Coordinates of C-alpha atoms and ligand atoms in Angstrom, one line a residue:
M1 CA -22.0 9.9 38.2
D2 CA -25.4 11.5 38.1
L3 CA -25.7 14.9 40.0
S4 CA -28.3 13.2 42.4
K5 CA -25.5 11.0 43.7
I6 CA -23.0 14.0 43.8
R7 CA -25.8 15.9 45.8
E8 CA -26.1 13.0 48.2
N9 CA -22.4 12.5 49.1
F10 CA -22.6 16.4 49.5
E11 CA -25.5 16.0 52.0
P12 CA -23.6 17.2 55.5
K13 CA -23.9 14.4 58.2
P14 CA -24.2 15.5 62.1
V15 CA -21.1 15.6 63.6
G16 CA -22.2 15.3 67.0
E17 CA -20.3 16.2 70.3
L18 CA -16.9 17.5 70.1
K19 CA -14.3 18.7 72.6
S20 CA -11.4 20.7 72.9
Q21 CA -7.9 19.1 73.4
N22 CA -6.1 19.4 76.9
I23 CA -3.3 20.7 75.5
I24 CA -5.3 24.1 74.7
K25 CA -5.1 26.6 77.9
R26 CA -7.8 29.3 77.4
H27 CA -6.5 32.4 79.1
P28 CA -7.8 33.3 82.4
A29 CA -8.5 36.9 81.6
N30 CA -10.8 35.9 78.4
P31 CA -12.4 37.6 77.0
I32 CA -9.3 39.5 76.2
L33 CA -11.0 42.4 74.2
T34 CA -15.0 43.4 74.0
Y35 CA -17.0 46.1 72.8
K36 CA -16.6 47.8 76.2
D37 CA -13.1 48.7 75.7
V38 CA -13.3 50.6 72.5
P39 CA -13.5 54.1 72.8
Y40 CA -16.1 54.7 69.6
I41 CA -19.3 53.2 68.8
S42 CA -18.9 49.4 68.9
A43 CA -20.9 46.2 69.5
L44 CA -19.1 43.4 68.5
V45 CA -15.2 43.0 68.6
F46 CA -13.8 40.0 67.0
N47 CA -11.7 38.3 64.6
P48 CA -8.4 39.6 65.2
G49 CA -5.2 40.1 63.0
V50 CA -2.3 40.0 65.4
C51 CA 1.5 40.2 64.6
K52 CA 4.7 41.3 67.2
L53 CA 7.2 43.8 65.8
K54 CA 10.1 44.7 67.8
D55 CA 8.4 43.4 71.3
R56 CA 5.0 45.4 70.5
Y57 CA 2.1 43.3 69.7
I58 CA -0.3 44.7 67.1
M59 CA -3.8 44.1 66.5
V60 CA -6.3 45.1 64.2
F61 CA -9.9 43.8 64.9
R62 CA -13.0 43.8 63.3
N63 CA -15.7 46.4 64.8
D64 CA -19.5 45.6 63.8
Y65 CA -20.4 48.5 65.5
G66 CA -24.5 49.8 66.5
S67 CA -25.6 48.8 69.8
F68 CA -24.7 45.3 71.8
E69 CA -27.8 46.0 74.2
E70 CA -30.4 46.6 71.2
K71 CA -28.9 43.6 69.4
R72 CA -28.4 46.0 66.4
I73 CA -25.5 46.2 63.7
D74 CA -25.3 49.5 61.8
G75 CA -22.1 48.7 59.9
T76 CA -18.6 47.4 60.3
N77 CA -14.9 48.8 60.6
L78 CA -11.3 48.0 61.7
G79 CA -10.0 48.8 65.1
L80 CA -6.6 49.2 66.2
A81 CA -5.1 47.9 69.5
L82 CA -1.7 47.9 70.9
S83 CA 0.1 45.7 73.7
K84 CA 3.3 45.4 75.6
D85 CA 2.0 41.4 76.7
G86 CA -0.5 40.3 74.1
I87 CA -2.9 40.2 76.7
K88 CA -3.8 43.7 78.0
W89 CA -4.7 45.9 75.0
K90 CA -5.1 49.3 74.3
V91 CA -7.5 50.9 71.6
K92 CA -6.6 53.2 69.5
P93 CA -9.0 56.6 69.5
E94 CA -10.3 56.0 66.2
P95 CA -11.2 53.2 63.9
L96 CA -8.6 52.5 60.8
H97 CA -9.3 54.8 57.7
F98 CA -9.4 52.0 55.5
T99 CA -11.3 51.8 52.2
L100 CA -10.7 50.9 48.7
N101 CA -10.7 53.6 46.5
E102 CA -13.4 52.1 44.2
K103 CA -17.1 52.9 44.0
D104 CA -17.9 49.1 44.3
F105 CA -16.6 49.0 48.1
I106 CA -18.9 47.7 50.6
R107 CA -17.0 46.9 53.8
V108 CA -13.9 45.4 54.7
Y109 CA -13.8 42.9 57.4
D110 CA -11.6 39.8 59.0
P111 CA -8.1 41.0 59.2
R112 CA -5.1 39.1 59.4
L113 CA -1.6 40.5 60.1
V114 CA 1.7 39.1 59.1
T115 CA 5.4 40.8 59.2
I116 CA 7.3 39.5 56.5
E117 CA 10.9 40.6 56.3
E118 CA 9.6 43.5 59.2
K119 CA 7.3 44.9 57.2
I120 CA 3.7 44.7 57.9
Y121 CA 1.0 43.2 55.6
M122 CA -2.9 43.0 56.4
T123 CA -5.1 40.5 54.5
F124 CA -8.7 41.3 54.7
A125 CA -12.2 40.2 53.1
V126 CA -14.0 42.6 51.4
D127 CA -17.7 43.1 50.2
T128 CA -18.5 44.7 46.7
W129 CA -21.4 44.9 44.9
H130 CA -20.1 42.0 42.4
G131 CA -18.8 39.7 44.8
I132 CA -16.6 39.2 48.1
R133 CA -12.7 39.7 47.3
A134 CA -9.7 39.1 49.4
G135 CA -7.3 41.7 50.0
I136 CA -3.6 42.1 50.5
A137 CA -2.2 45.2 51.8
K138 CA 1.2 46.6 53.1
T139 CA 1.4 49.5 56.0
E140 CA 4.1 50.9 58.1
D141 CA 1.7 52.9 60.2
F142 CA -1.9 51.9 59.9
E143 CA -2.7 55.3 58.5
Q144 CA -1.5 54.7 54.9
F145 CA -2.1 51.5 53.3
E146 CA -0.9 50.3 49.9
I147 CA -3.5 47.9 48.3
I148 CA -1.2 45.0 46.4
D149 CA -3.6 42.4 45.5
L150 CA -7.8 42.1 45.3
S151 CA -8.6 38.6 44.5
T152 CA -11.6 38.2 41.9
P153 CA -14.7 37.2 43.6
D154 CA -15.4 34.9 45.9
N155 CA -12.5 34.3 47.8
R156 CA -12.0 35.1 51.7
N157 CA -9.7 34.1 54.4
I158 CA -6.4 35.0 52.8
V159 CA -3.0 34.1 54.9
L160 CA 0.2 34.8 54.1
F161 CA 3.3 32.8 55.0
P162 CA 5.7 34.9 57.1
E163 CA 8.6 34.3 54.8
K164 CA 9.4 33.2 50.9
V165 CA 9.2 29.9 50.3
N166 CA 11.8 28.3 47.1
S167 CA 11.7 32.4 46.6
M168 CA 8.0 32.3 46.2
Y169 CA 5.4 34.2 48.6
V170 CA 3.0 31.8 49.7
R171 CA -0.6 32.3 50.5
L172 CA -4.0 30.1 51.7
E173 CA -6.9 31.0 50.9
R174 CA -10.7 30.0 50.3
P175 CA -12.2 30.3 47.4
F176 CA -15.9 29.6 47.6
P177 CA -17.5 28.2 44.2
V178 CA -20.8 27.9 44.9
Y179 CA -22.1 27.2 41.4
G180 CA -19.5 24.4 41.0
R181 CA -20.2 22.9 44.1
L182 CA -24.5 22.6 43.2
G183 CA -25.5 25.6 44.9
L184 CA -24.0 24.2 48.1
E185 CA -21.6 25.6 51.2
R186 CA -18.8 22.9 50.7
F187 CA -15.5 24.7 50.8
D188 CA -11.9 23.9 50.8
I189 CA -8.2 25.6 51.5
W190 CA -6.1 26.5 48.8
I191 CA -2.6 27.1 48.2
S192 CA -1.0 29.6 45.8
F193 CA 2.2 31.3 44.9
S194 CA 3.5 34.5 43.8
P195 CA 7.0 36.1 42.8
D196 CA 5.8 39.7 44.0
L197 CA 2.7 39.3 46.1
R198 CA 0.6 40.8 43.2
Y199 CA 0.5 37.9 40.6
W200 CA -0.6 34.5 41.9
G201 CA -1.1 31.4 40.3
D202 CA 0.2 27.8 40.7
S203 CA -2.8 27.3 42.9
K204 CA -3.6 23.9 44.0
L205 CA -6.0 22.1 46.5
L206 CA -4.5 21.8 49.6
L207 CA -6.8 20.5 52.4
A208 CA -10.6 19.4 51.4
V209 CA -13.6 19.7 53.6
E210 CA -13.8 15.8 53.4
D211 CA -10.4 15.5 54.8
V212 CA -11.7 17.1 58.0
L213 CA -13.9 14.7 60.1
F214 CA -15.2 17.4 62.4
A215 CA -16.3 19.6 59.4
N216 CA -19.3 18.8 57.3
I217 CA -19.8 22.0 55.4
K218 CA -16.7 23.9 54.9
I219 CA -12.9 24.8 56.3
G220 CA -10.7 27.6 55.5
P221 CA -7.2 29.3 56.8
G222 CA -7.2 30.8 60.0
A223 CA -3.9 32.6 61.2
P224 CA -0.9 33.0 59.2
P225 CA 1.0 29.8 59.0
I226 CA 3.8 29.1 62.0
K227 CA 7.3 27.8 61.3
T228 CA 8.4 25.1 63.3
D229 CA 11.4 22.7 62.7
S230 CA 9.1 19.9 62.2
G231 CA 6.8 21.7 59.2
W232 CA 4.6 24.7 58.9
L233 CA 1.8 24.8 61.4
V234 CA -1.6 26.2 60.1
I235 CA -4.4 26.9 62.6
F236 CA -7.3 26.6 60.5
H237 CA -11.4 26.9 61.0
A238 CA -13.8 23.9 60.5
V239 CA -17.5 24.3 59.9
D240 CA -20.3 21.5 61.1
I241 CA -24.1 22.5 60.6
D242 CA -26.9 20.8 62.2
S243 CA -30.2 21.7 61.0
S244 CA -31.6 20.9 64.3
R245 CA -29.6 23.7 66.2
G246 CA -32.6 26.6 66.9
K247 CA -32.1 29.9 67.6
N248 CA -28.8 30.4 68.6
G249 CA -28.1 33.7 68.8
W250 CA -29.3 37.3 67.7
E251 CA -30.6 35.5 64.4
E252 CA -33.7 33.7 64.3
K253 CA -31.8 30.3 63.5
W254 CA -28.0 30.2 63.5
T255 CA -27.2 26.1 63.1
K256 CA -23.5 26.5 62.2
R257 CA -20.6 25.6 64.9
Y258 CA -17.0 27.2 64.1
T259 CA -13.9 24.9 65.9
A260 CA -10.5 25.7 65.4
G261 CA -8.0 22.6 63.9
V262 CA -4.5 22.3 63.1
M263 CA -2.3 20.8 60.2
L264 CA 1.5 20.6 59.6
L265 CA 3.1 21.4 55.9
D266 CA 6.3 20.2 54.6
L267 CA 8.7 23.2 55.5
K268 CA 10.2 22.7 51.7
N269 CA 7.0 21.9 49.6
P270 CA 3.9 23.5 51.7
T271 CA 1.5 22.1 49.2
K272 CA 2.1 18.6 51.2
V273 CA 0.4 18.2 54.2
L274 CA 2.5 15.9 56.5
G275 CA 0.1 15.8 59.4
L276 CA -3.3 16.9 60.3
C277 CA -4.8 16.5 63.8
K278 CA -7.9 14.3 63.8
E279 CA -9.9 16.2 66.6
P280 CA -10.3 20.0 66.8
L281 CA -8.0 21.8 68.7
I282 CA -10.7 24.2 70.2
V283 CA -14.4 23.5 70.4
P284 CA -16.7 26.3 71.5
E285 CA -17.3 25.1 75.5
E286 CA -17.0 28.2 77.5
K287 CA -19.7 30.6 78.1
Y288 CA -18.4 33.3 75.7
E289 CA -18.4 30.9 73.3
T290 CA -21.4 29.6 73.2
S291 CA -24.2 31.5 75.0
D292 CA -24.8 35.2 75.1
G293 CA -23.3 36.3 71.8
F294 CA -24.3 36.9 68.4
R295 CA -23.6 33.8 67.0
N296 CA -22.9 31.4 69.4
N297 CA -20.6 28.4 69.1
V298 CA -18.4 30.2 67.0
V299 CA -14.4 30.0 67.6
F300 CA -12.4 31.9 64.7
P301 CA -8.9 32.0 64.8
T302 CA -7.1 34.6 63.3
G303 CA -3.9 35.1 64.7
A304 CA -1.1 33.0 66.2
I305 CA 2.0 34.2 67.9
L306 CA 4.9 32.0 68.5
E307 CA 7.3 32.8 71.7
G308 CA 9.7 30.2 72.4
D309 CA 8.1 27.0 72.6
E310 CA 4.5 28.5 73.2
L311 CA 1.8 29.6 70.8
K312 CA -0.8 32.2 71.1
I313 CA -3.9 31.6 69.7
Y314 CA -5.9 34.8 69.1
Y315 CA -9.8 34.0 68.1
G316 CA -13.3 35.4 67.9
A317 CA -15.8 34.2 69.9
A318 CA -19.3 34.1 69.3
D319 CA -18.5 36.8 66.7
T320 CA -18.8 39.0 70.1
V321 CA -15.7 39.2 71.5
I322 CA -11.7 38.2 71.3
C323 CA -10.2 35.5 73.0
L324 CA -6.5 34.2 73.6
A325 CA -5.6 30.3 74.2
T326 CA -2.4 29.2 74.4
T327 CA -0.4 25.8 73.7
K328 CA 3.2 24.2 73.3
V329 CA 4.1 23.8 69.9
E330 CA 5.7 20.2 70.4
D331 CA 2.1 19.5 71.5
L332 CA 0.5 20.5 68.7
V333 CA 3.2 19.2 66.7
S334 CA 2.6 15.7 67.8
T335 CA -1.3 15.9 67.9
C336 CA -0.8 15.8 64.0
E337 CA -1.1 12.3 62.7
E338 CA 0.4 11.3 59.6
F339 CA -1.9 12.5 56.6
Ligands
BMA401 C1 -17.9 33.6 58.1 C2 -17.3 34.8 58.6 C3 -16.7 35.2 59.9 C4 -17.5 34.7 60.6 C5 -17.8 33.5 60.7 C6 -19.3 32.7 61.6 O1 -18.1 33.0 57.3 O2 -18.1 35.6 57.8 O3 -16.5 36.7 59.8 O4 -16.8 35.0 62.1 O5 -18.7 33.2 59.3 O6 -20.1 33.6 61.7

């Protein structure tokens, strides 16, 4: 096949109108966290990693600081917040002191949290002068972090499974091979395995962008997988681009839309996709998702907590605020159609 044919195949076709599923309930307190809740300099508060340990909810969020009113971003750090109910959050007085001990470091962002055997792990993206890397760190107190792994560039959106599968740690990730995809943004979700969280291998393509009808450029892991009797539920993000979208946020042009989707993986063999919901789960529809934000039309799921039969899904909205939506696990499972 010649390159022009491949390029033609990769050309994004407009996705058109989309609608959230009616099994999704946005929390009436949304947005549950904004820059106004942060006791230090802050402009955009989004993409939260969330976990629950001994009845306490813990959140690490991305804080792009500067001035919301002046639409100015000066830098990025990570904030820590605690909650008793997963809805009302109290932000700690200072941002996390989390950097890499390397000259190469620019900034860290988009954290995800998971507990494995009651230990807290944070996965994150790091911009470096030599590419974007995805990292895994362990912490007990959010003051000291042990960096366990930093991927080669470019990679982002690592989420860890909350337990070993067949004695191996498992992660989902989203490498972004620009050169290998003709310079176009066209990226997929991969799965890898490790005996110790440090050495990763047996990597396989798990879900490709062309498998998701509501994406036309890229998909990526969202929240750490949730174990259910029917399989691992994975909330992911899906992106479609439409060049006719004009000014759609602070930037001159922002032509992408981010939605949330869900798939189900085999419990014993998570490289096997058992089911996929053909429609998106959450589509930007509320004002805090579609307007007044840094990048409008963004729903970016990064945290999920299972309580009984209810799943709390945490997401960044419009790259500006943090929101919560809930749904019943059995409804999520039944929306996944055989893959
Ligand atoms: C992705 C990441 C996220 C962001 C999203 C939408 O590529 O940069 O941090 O929320 O784009 O802008």
